[in-house]
């Protein structure tokens, strides 16, 4: 049965380029838990690559471009709710990711300062005269259209932002943030350290989530914005840390 599921998963990814765990569960007629186990096996075999609550084919050299359309409507709802919280004149740190990219697009034309390591966000805002855009330096990663490394982290420590909006690969049952890219973990931690308030943007596919990189939930995280009710273990863990869950 697993061999059959894996063939269906790979056929679907060849047609779509990327898919969420929920989509793959639907096309295979399997549970989400089963698909997560299958994807872990396929990822270890090098056939696919886990990415932001789903998967892309391993030979795909631009996962950001293929993942960006996945759950786009949910990401836009989340981003719209986040944009409502930002006041003109504020300084905002935007993490890499496809949901933060949607938020950046909604800030076009606003009188705000945006600091980011994301080249995709830079492209979305570079022609907005009202946005003060600060592009962080670092080692360029063409896969995620972003920069990372010690230079990025050190430059972050030179600033103080009113708000930070973090993207994640997943959220554990304890509320910790997960990332599939280890190079992004110290950057998320640095963003948390230099921001007054943090909001995590995570659509339903990120609950629960996987990822080798772990970011312990910072004490200045005020809320998670998502598009569906989260599971009881996660909601309890977040409530215990006085973190609000906002459903867009």
mmCIF file of N, CA, C and O in Angstrom, residues 52 62-69 72 94-108 114-128 131 133-136 140-148 184:
data_model
loop_
_atom_site.group_PDB
_atom_site.id
_atom_site.type_symbol
_atom_site.label_atom_id
_atom_site.label_comp_id
_atom_site.label_asym_id
_atom_site.label_seq_id
_atom_site.Cartn_x
_atom_site.Cartn_y
_atom_site.Cartn_z
ATOM 1 N N UNK A 52 7.352 23.781 4.055
ATOM 2 C CA UNK A 52 6.242 24.617 4.502
ATOM 3 C C UNK A 52 4.896 23.891 4.505
ATOM 4 O O UNK A 52 3.974 24.251 3.791
ATOM 5 N N UNK A 62 13.437 25.704 -7.509
ATOM 6 C CA UNK A 62 12.871 26.958 -7.024
ATOM 7 C C UNK A 62 11.629 26.682 -6.192
ATOM 8 O O UNK A 62 10.526 27.024 -6.568
ATOM 9 N N UNK A 63 11.799 26.033 -4.998
ATOM 10 C CA UNK A 63 10.616 25.681 -4.219
ATOM 11 C C UNK A 63 9.796 26.889 -3.791
ATOM 12 O O UNK A 63 8.596 26.785 -3.631
ATOM 13 N N UNK A 64 10.435 28.052 -3.599
ATOM 14 C CA UNK A 64 9.662 29.227 -3.195
ATOM 15 C C UNK A 64 8.598 29.523 -4.252
ATOM 16 O O UNK A 64 7.446 29.800 -3.926
ATOM 17 N N UNK A 65 8.980 29.473 -5.521
ATOM 18 C CA UNK A 65 8.045 29.775 -6.605
ATOM 19 C C UNK A 65 6.920 28.758 -6.685
ATOM 20 O O UNK A 65 5.788 29.096 -7.048
ATOM 21 N N UNK A 66 7.206 27.501 -6.333
ATOM 22 C CA UNK A 66 6.165 26.479 -6.423
ATOM 23 C C UNK A 66 5.298 26.442 -5.167
ATOM 24 O O UNK A 66 4.115 26.105 -5.234
ATOM 25 N N UNK A 67 5.874 26.764 -4.014
ATOM 26 C CA UNK A 67 5.112 26.753 -2.767
ATOM 27 C C UNK A 67 4.250 28.002 -2.639
ATOM 28 O O UNK A 67 3.186 27.963 -2.017
ATOM 29 N N UNK A 68 4.667 29.093 -3.240
ATOM 30 C CA UNK A 68 3.962 30.368 -3.085
ATOM 31 C C UNK A 68 2.467 30.274 -3.403
ATOM 32 O O UNK A 68 1.640 30.844 -2.675
ATOM 33 N N UNK A 69 2.031 29.567 -4.454
ATOM 34 C CA UNK A 69 0.582 29.499 -4.713
ATOM 35 C C UNK A 69 -0.193 28.579 -3.781
ATOM 36 O O UNK A 69 -1.424 28.643 -3.741
ATOM 37 N N UNK A 72 -2.866 29.868 -1.063
ATOM 38 C CA UNK A 72 -2.712 31.324 -1.230
ATOM 39 C C UNK A 72 -3.866 32.104 -0.611
ATOM 40 O O UNK A 72 -3.651 33.137 0.034
ATOM 41 N N UNK A 94 9.987 41.710 8.549
ATOM 42 C CA UNK A 94 9.265 40.652 7.842
ATOM 43 C C UNK A 94 10.213 39.499 7.546
ATOM 44 O O UNK A 94 11.207 39.646 6.829
ATOM 45 N N UNK A 95 9.909 38.355 8.106
ATOM 46 C CA UNK A 95 10.657 37.126 7.895
ATOM 47 C C UNK A 95 10.493 36.652 6.454
ATOM 48 O O UNK A 95 9.607 37.116 5.726
ATOM 49 N N UNK A 96 11.328 35.689 6.054
ATOM 50 C CA UNK A 96 11.129 35.087 4.738
ATOM 51 C C UNK A 96 9.878 34.224 4.781
ATOM 52 O O UNK A 96 9.406 33.833 5.846
ATOM 53 N N UNK A 97 9.323 33.908 3.615
ATOM 54 C CA UNK A 97 8.156 33.035 3.566
ATOM 55 C C UNK A 97 7.095 33.559 2.631
ATOM 56 O O UNK A 97 7.096 34.731 2.252
ATOM 57 N N UNK A 98 6.174 32.684 2.272
ATOM 58 C CA UNK A 98 5.141 33.053 1.309
ATOM 59 C C UNK A 98 3.986 33.814 1.950
ATOM 60 O O UNK A 98 3.306 34.588 1.281
ATOM 61 N N UNK A 99 3.751 33.613 3.249
ATOM 62 C CA UNK A 99 2.695 34.378 3.925
ATOM 63 C C UNK A 99 3.176 35.790 4.228
ATOM 64 O O UNK A 99 2.422 36.762 4.077
ATOM 65 N N UNK A 100 4.420 35.926 4.652
ATOM 66 C CA UNK A 100 4.975 37.267 4.880
ATOM 67 C C UNK A 100 5.074 38.044 3.560
ATOM 68 O O UNK A 100 4.960 39.267 3.553
ATOM 69 N N UNK A 101 5.254 37.331 2.450
ATOM 70 C CA UNK A 101 5.245 38.008 1.148
ATOM 71 C C UNK A 101 3.869 38.604 0.875
ATOM 72 O O UNK A 101 3.752 39.733 0.375
ATOM 73 N N UNK A 102 2.807 37.869 1.201
ATOM 74 C CA UNK A 102 1.454 38.407 1.030
ATOM 75 C C UNK A 102 1.257 39.651 1.894
ATOM 76 O O UNK A 102 0.642 40.635 1.469
ATOM 77 N N UNK A 103 1.791 39.626 3.107
ATOM 78 C CA UNK A 103 1.700 40.798 3.990
ATOM 79 C C UNK A 103 2.451 41.979 3.387
ATOM 80 O O UNK A 103 1.955 43.114 3.408
ATOM 81 N N UNK A 104 3.618 41.729 2.851
ATOM 82 C CA UNK A 104 4.400 42.807 2.235
ATOM 83 C C UNK A 104 3.620 43.474 1.112
ATOM 84 O O UNK A 104 3.624 44.708 0.985
ATOM 85 N N UNK A 105 2.959 42.683 0.304
ATOM 86 C CA UNK A 105 2.172 43.244 -0.800
ATOM 87 C C UNK A 105 1.071 44.161 -0.285
ATOM 88 O O UNK A 105 0.738 45.164 -0.921
ATOM 89 N N UNK A 106 0.522 43.835 0.895
ATOM 90 C CA UNK A 106 -0.537 44.673 1.462
ATOM 91 C C UNK A 106 0.003 45.937 2.114
ATOM 92 O O UNK A 106 -0.763 46.857 2.409
ATOM 93 N N UNK A 107 1.320 45.985 2.323
ATOM 94 C CA UNK A 107 1.939 47.190 2.889
ATOM 95 C C UNK A 107 2.415 48.150 1.806
ATOM 96 O O UNK A 107 2.885 49.249 2.126
ATOM 97 N N UNK A 108 2.307 47.750 0.561
ATOM 98 C CA UNK A 108 2.698 48.625 -0.545
ATOM 99 C C UNK A 108 1.848 49.900 -0.503
ATOM 100 O O UNK A 108 0.627 49.844 -0.442
ATOM 101 N N UNK A 114 10.060 48.764 6.499
ATOM 102 C CA UNK A 114 10.086 47.307 6.401
ATOM 103 C C UNK A 114 11.541 46.853 6.321
ATOM 104 O O UNK A 114 12.291 47.303 5.449
ATOM 105 N N UNK A 115 11.927 45.976 7.246
ATOM 106 C CA UNK A 115 13.273 45.395 7.260
ATOM 107 C C UNK A 115 13.127 43.912 6.991
ATOM 108 O O UNK A 115 12.310 43.231 7.639
ATOM 109 N N UNK A 116 13.901 43.382 6.054
ATOM 110 C CA UNK A 116 13.686 41.985 5.668
ATOM 111 C C UNK A 116 14.943 41.343 5.086
ATOM 112 O O UNK A 116 15.768 42.025 4.470
ATOM 113 N N UNK A 117 15.089 40.022 5.248
ATOM 114 C CA UNK A 117 16.125 39.269 4.545
ATOM 115 C C UNK A 117 15.611 38.626 3.256
ATOM 116 O O UNK A 117 16.318 37.845 2.619
ATOM 117 N N UNK A 118 14.365 38.945 2.876
ATOM 118 C CA UNK A 118 13.710 38.284 1.744
ATOM 119 C C UNK A 118 13.831 39.111 0.467
ATOM 120 O O UNK A 118 13.370 40.248 0.412
ATOM 121 N N UNK A 119 14.421 38.521 -0.559
ATOM 122 C CA UNK A 119 14.504 39.187 -1.858
ATOM 123 C C UNK A 119 13.132 39.275 -2.514
ATOM 124 O O UNK A 119 12.856 40.211 -3.268
ATOM 125 N N UNK A 120 12.261 38.310 -2.226
ATOM 126 C CA UNK A 120 10.902 38.347 -2.783
ATOM 127 C C UNK A 120 10.138 39.545 -2.223
ATOM 128 O O UNK A 120 9.405 40.229 -2.954
ATOM 129 N N UNK A 121 10.310 39.823 -0.937
ATOM 130 C CA UNK A 121 9.662 40.981 -0.326
ATOM 131 C C UNK A 121 10.265 42.273 -0.855
ATOM 132 O O UNK A 121 9.555 43.254 -1.116
ATOM 133 N N UNK A 122 11.571 42.273 -1.026
ATOM 134 C CA UNK A 122 12.231 43.439 -1.634
ATOM 135 C C UNK A 122 11.625 43.747 -3.000
ATOM 136 O O UNK A 122 11.309 44.902 -3.315
ATOM 137 N N UNK A 123 11.440 42.727 -3.822
ATOM 138 C CA UNK A 123 10.871 42.936 -5.156
ATOM 139 C C UNK A 123 9.449 43.475 -5.067
ATOM 140 O O UNK A 123 9.030 44.292 -5.888
ATOM 141 N N UNK A 124 8.696 43.023 -4.063
ATOM 142 C CA UNK A 124 7.295 43.452 -3.924
ATOM 143 C C UNK A 124 7.179 44.911 -3.498
ATOM 144 O O UNK A 124 6.175 45.570 -3.803
ATOM 145 N N UNK A 125 8.198 45.433 -2.819
ATOM 146 C CA UNK A 125 8.081 46.775 -2.229
ATOM 147 C C UNK A 125 9.051 47.805 -2.795
ATOM 148 O O UNK A 125 8.961 48.984 -2.438
ATOM 149 N N UNK A 126 9.944 47.412 -3.664
ATOM 150 C CA UNK A 126 11.026 48.311 -4.062
ATOM 151 C C UNK A 126 10.550 49.561 -4.803
ATOM 152 O O UNK A 126 11.224 50.579 -4.791
ATOM 153 N N UNK A 127 9.366 49.528 -5.423
ATOM 154 C CA UNK A 127 8.899 50.703 -6.154
ATOM 155 C C UNK A 127 7.869 51.510 -5.371
ATOM 156 O O UNK A 127 7.243 52.421 -5.913
ATOM 157 N N UNK A 128 7.699 51.197 -4.072
ATOM 158 C CA UNK A 128 6.766 51.965 -3.240
ATOM 159 C C UNK A 128 7.510 53.133 -2.608
ATOM 160 O O UNK A 128 8.390 52.932 -1.758
ATOM 161 N N UNK A 131 7.156 53.418 1.388
ATOM 162 C CA UNK A 131 7.775 52.415 2.250
ATOM 163 C C UNK A 131 9.270 52.677 2.348
ATOM 164 O O UNK A 131 9.959 52.806 1.334
ATOM 165 N N UNK A 133 12.351 50.929 2.858
ATOM 166 C CA UNK A 133 12.704 49.517 2.720
ATOM 167 C C UNK A 133 14.170 49.302 3.081
ATOM 168 O O UNK A 133 15.062 49.927 2.511
ATOM 169 N N UNK A 134 14.420 48.411 4.026
ATOM 170 C CA UNK A 134 15.777 48.077 4.453
ATOM 171 C C UNK A 134 16.029 46.607 4.143
ATOM 172 O O UNK A 134 15.370 45.723 4.692
ATOM 173 N N UNK A 135 16.987 46.364 3.241
ATOM 174 C CA UNK A 135 17.321 44.998 2.850
ATOM 175 C C UNK A 135 18.534 44.532 3.650
ATOM 176 O O UNK A 135 19.593 45.145 3.594
ATOM 177 N N UNK A 136 18.359 43.458 4.408
ATOM 178 C CA UNK A 136 19.453 42.925 5.207
ATOM 179 C C UNK A 136 20.492 42.246 4.312
ATOM 180 O O UNK A 136 20.141 41.634 3.297
ATOM 181 N N UNK A 140 23.345 34.848 -0.204
ATOM 182 C CA UNK A 140 22.113 34.680 -0.973
ATOM 183 C C UNK A 140 21.784 33.206 -1.174
ATOM 184 O O UNK A 140 22.634 32.397 -1.548
ATOM 185 N N UNK A 141 20.527 32.859 -0.932
ATOM 186 C CA UNK A 141 20.001 31.516 -1.157
ATOM 187 C C UNK A 141 18.957 31.603 -2.267
ATOM 188 O O UNK A 141 17.842 32.067 -2.033
ATOM 189 N N UNK A 142 19.295 31.154 -3.489
ATOM 190 C CA UNK A 142 18.343 31.262 -4.600
ATOM 191 C C UNK A 142 17.123 30.366 -4.434
ATOM 192 O O UNK A 142 16.079 30.630 -5.022
ATOM 193 N N UNK A 143 17.219 29.317 -3.624
ATOM 194 C CA UNK A 143 16.094 28.414 -3.414
ATOM 195 C C UNK A 143 14.965 29.126 -2.677
ATOM 196 O O UNK A 143 13.798 29.038 -3.042
ATOM 197 N N UNK A 144 15.317 29.867 -1.624
ATOM 198 C CA UNK A 144 14.309 30.549 -0.814
ATOM 199 C C UNK A 144 14.254 32.052 -1.072
ATOM 200 O O UNK A 144 13.538 32.775 -0.375
ATOM 201 N N UNK A 145 15.015 32.518 -2.068
ATOM 202 C CA UNK A 145 15.018 33.933 -2.445
ATOM 203 C C UNK A 145 15.241 34.821 -1.221
ATOM 204 O O UNK A 145 14.474 35.748 -0.953
ATOM 205 N N UNK A 146 16.300 34.517 -0.472
ATOM 206 C CA UNK A 146 16.552 35.233 0.766
ATOM 207 C C UNK A 146 18.044 35.209 1.073
ATOM 208 O O UNK A 146 18.829 34.558 0.386
ATOM 209 N N UNK A 147 18.409 35.935 2.136
ATOM 210 C CA UNK A 147 19.786 35.898 2.607
ATOM 211 C C UNK A 147 19.819 35.337 4.016
ATOM 212 O O UNK A 147 18.820 35.366 4.747
ATOM 213 N N UNK A 148 20.982 34.822 4.412
ATOM 214 C CA UNK A 148 21.155 34.278 5.756
ATOM 215 C C UNK A 148 22.633 34.311 6.090
ATOM 216 O O UNK A 148 23.462 34.727 5.285
ATOM 217 N N UNK A 184 18.036 29.512 8.955
ATOM 218 C CA UNK A 184 17.054 30.542 9.301
ATOM 219 C C UNK A 184 16.771 30.621 10.808
ATOM 220 O O UNK A 184 16.221 31.611 11.278
#
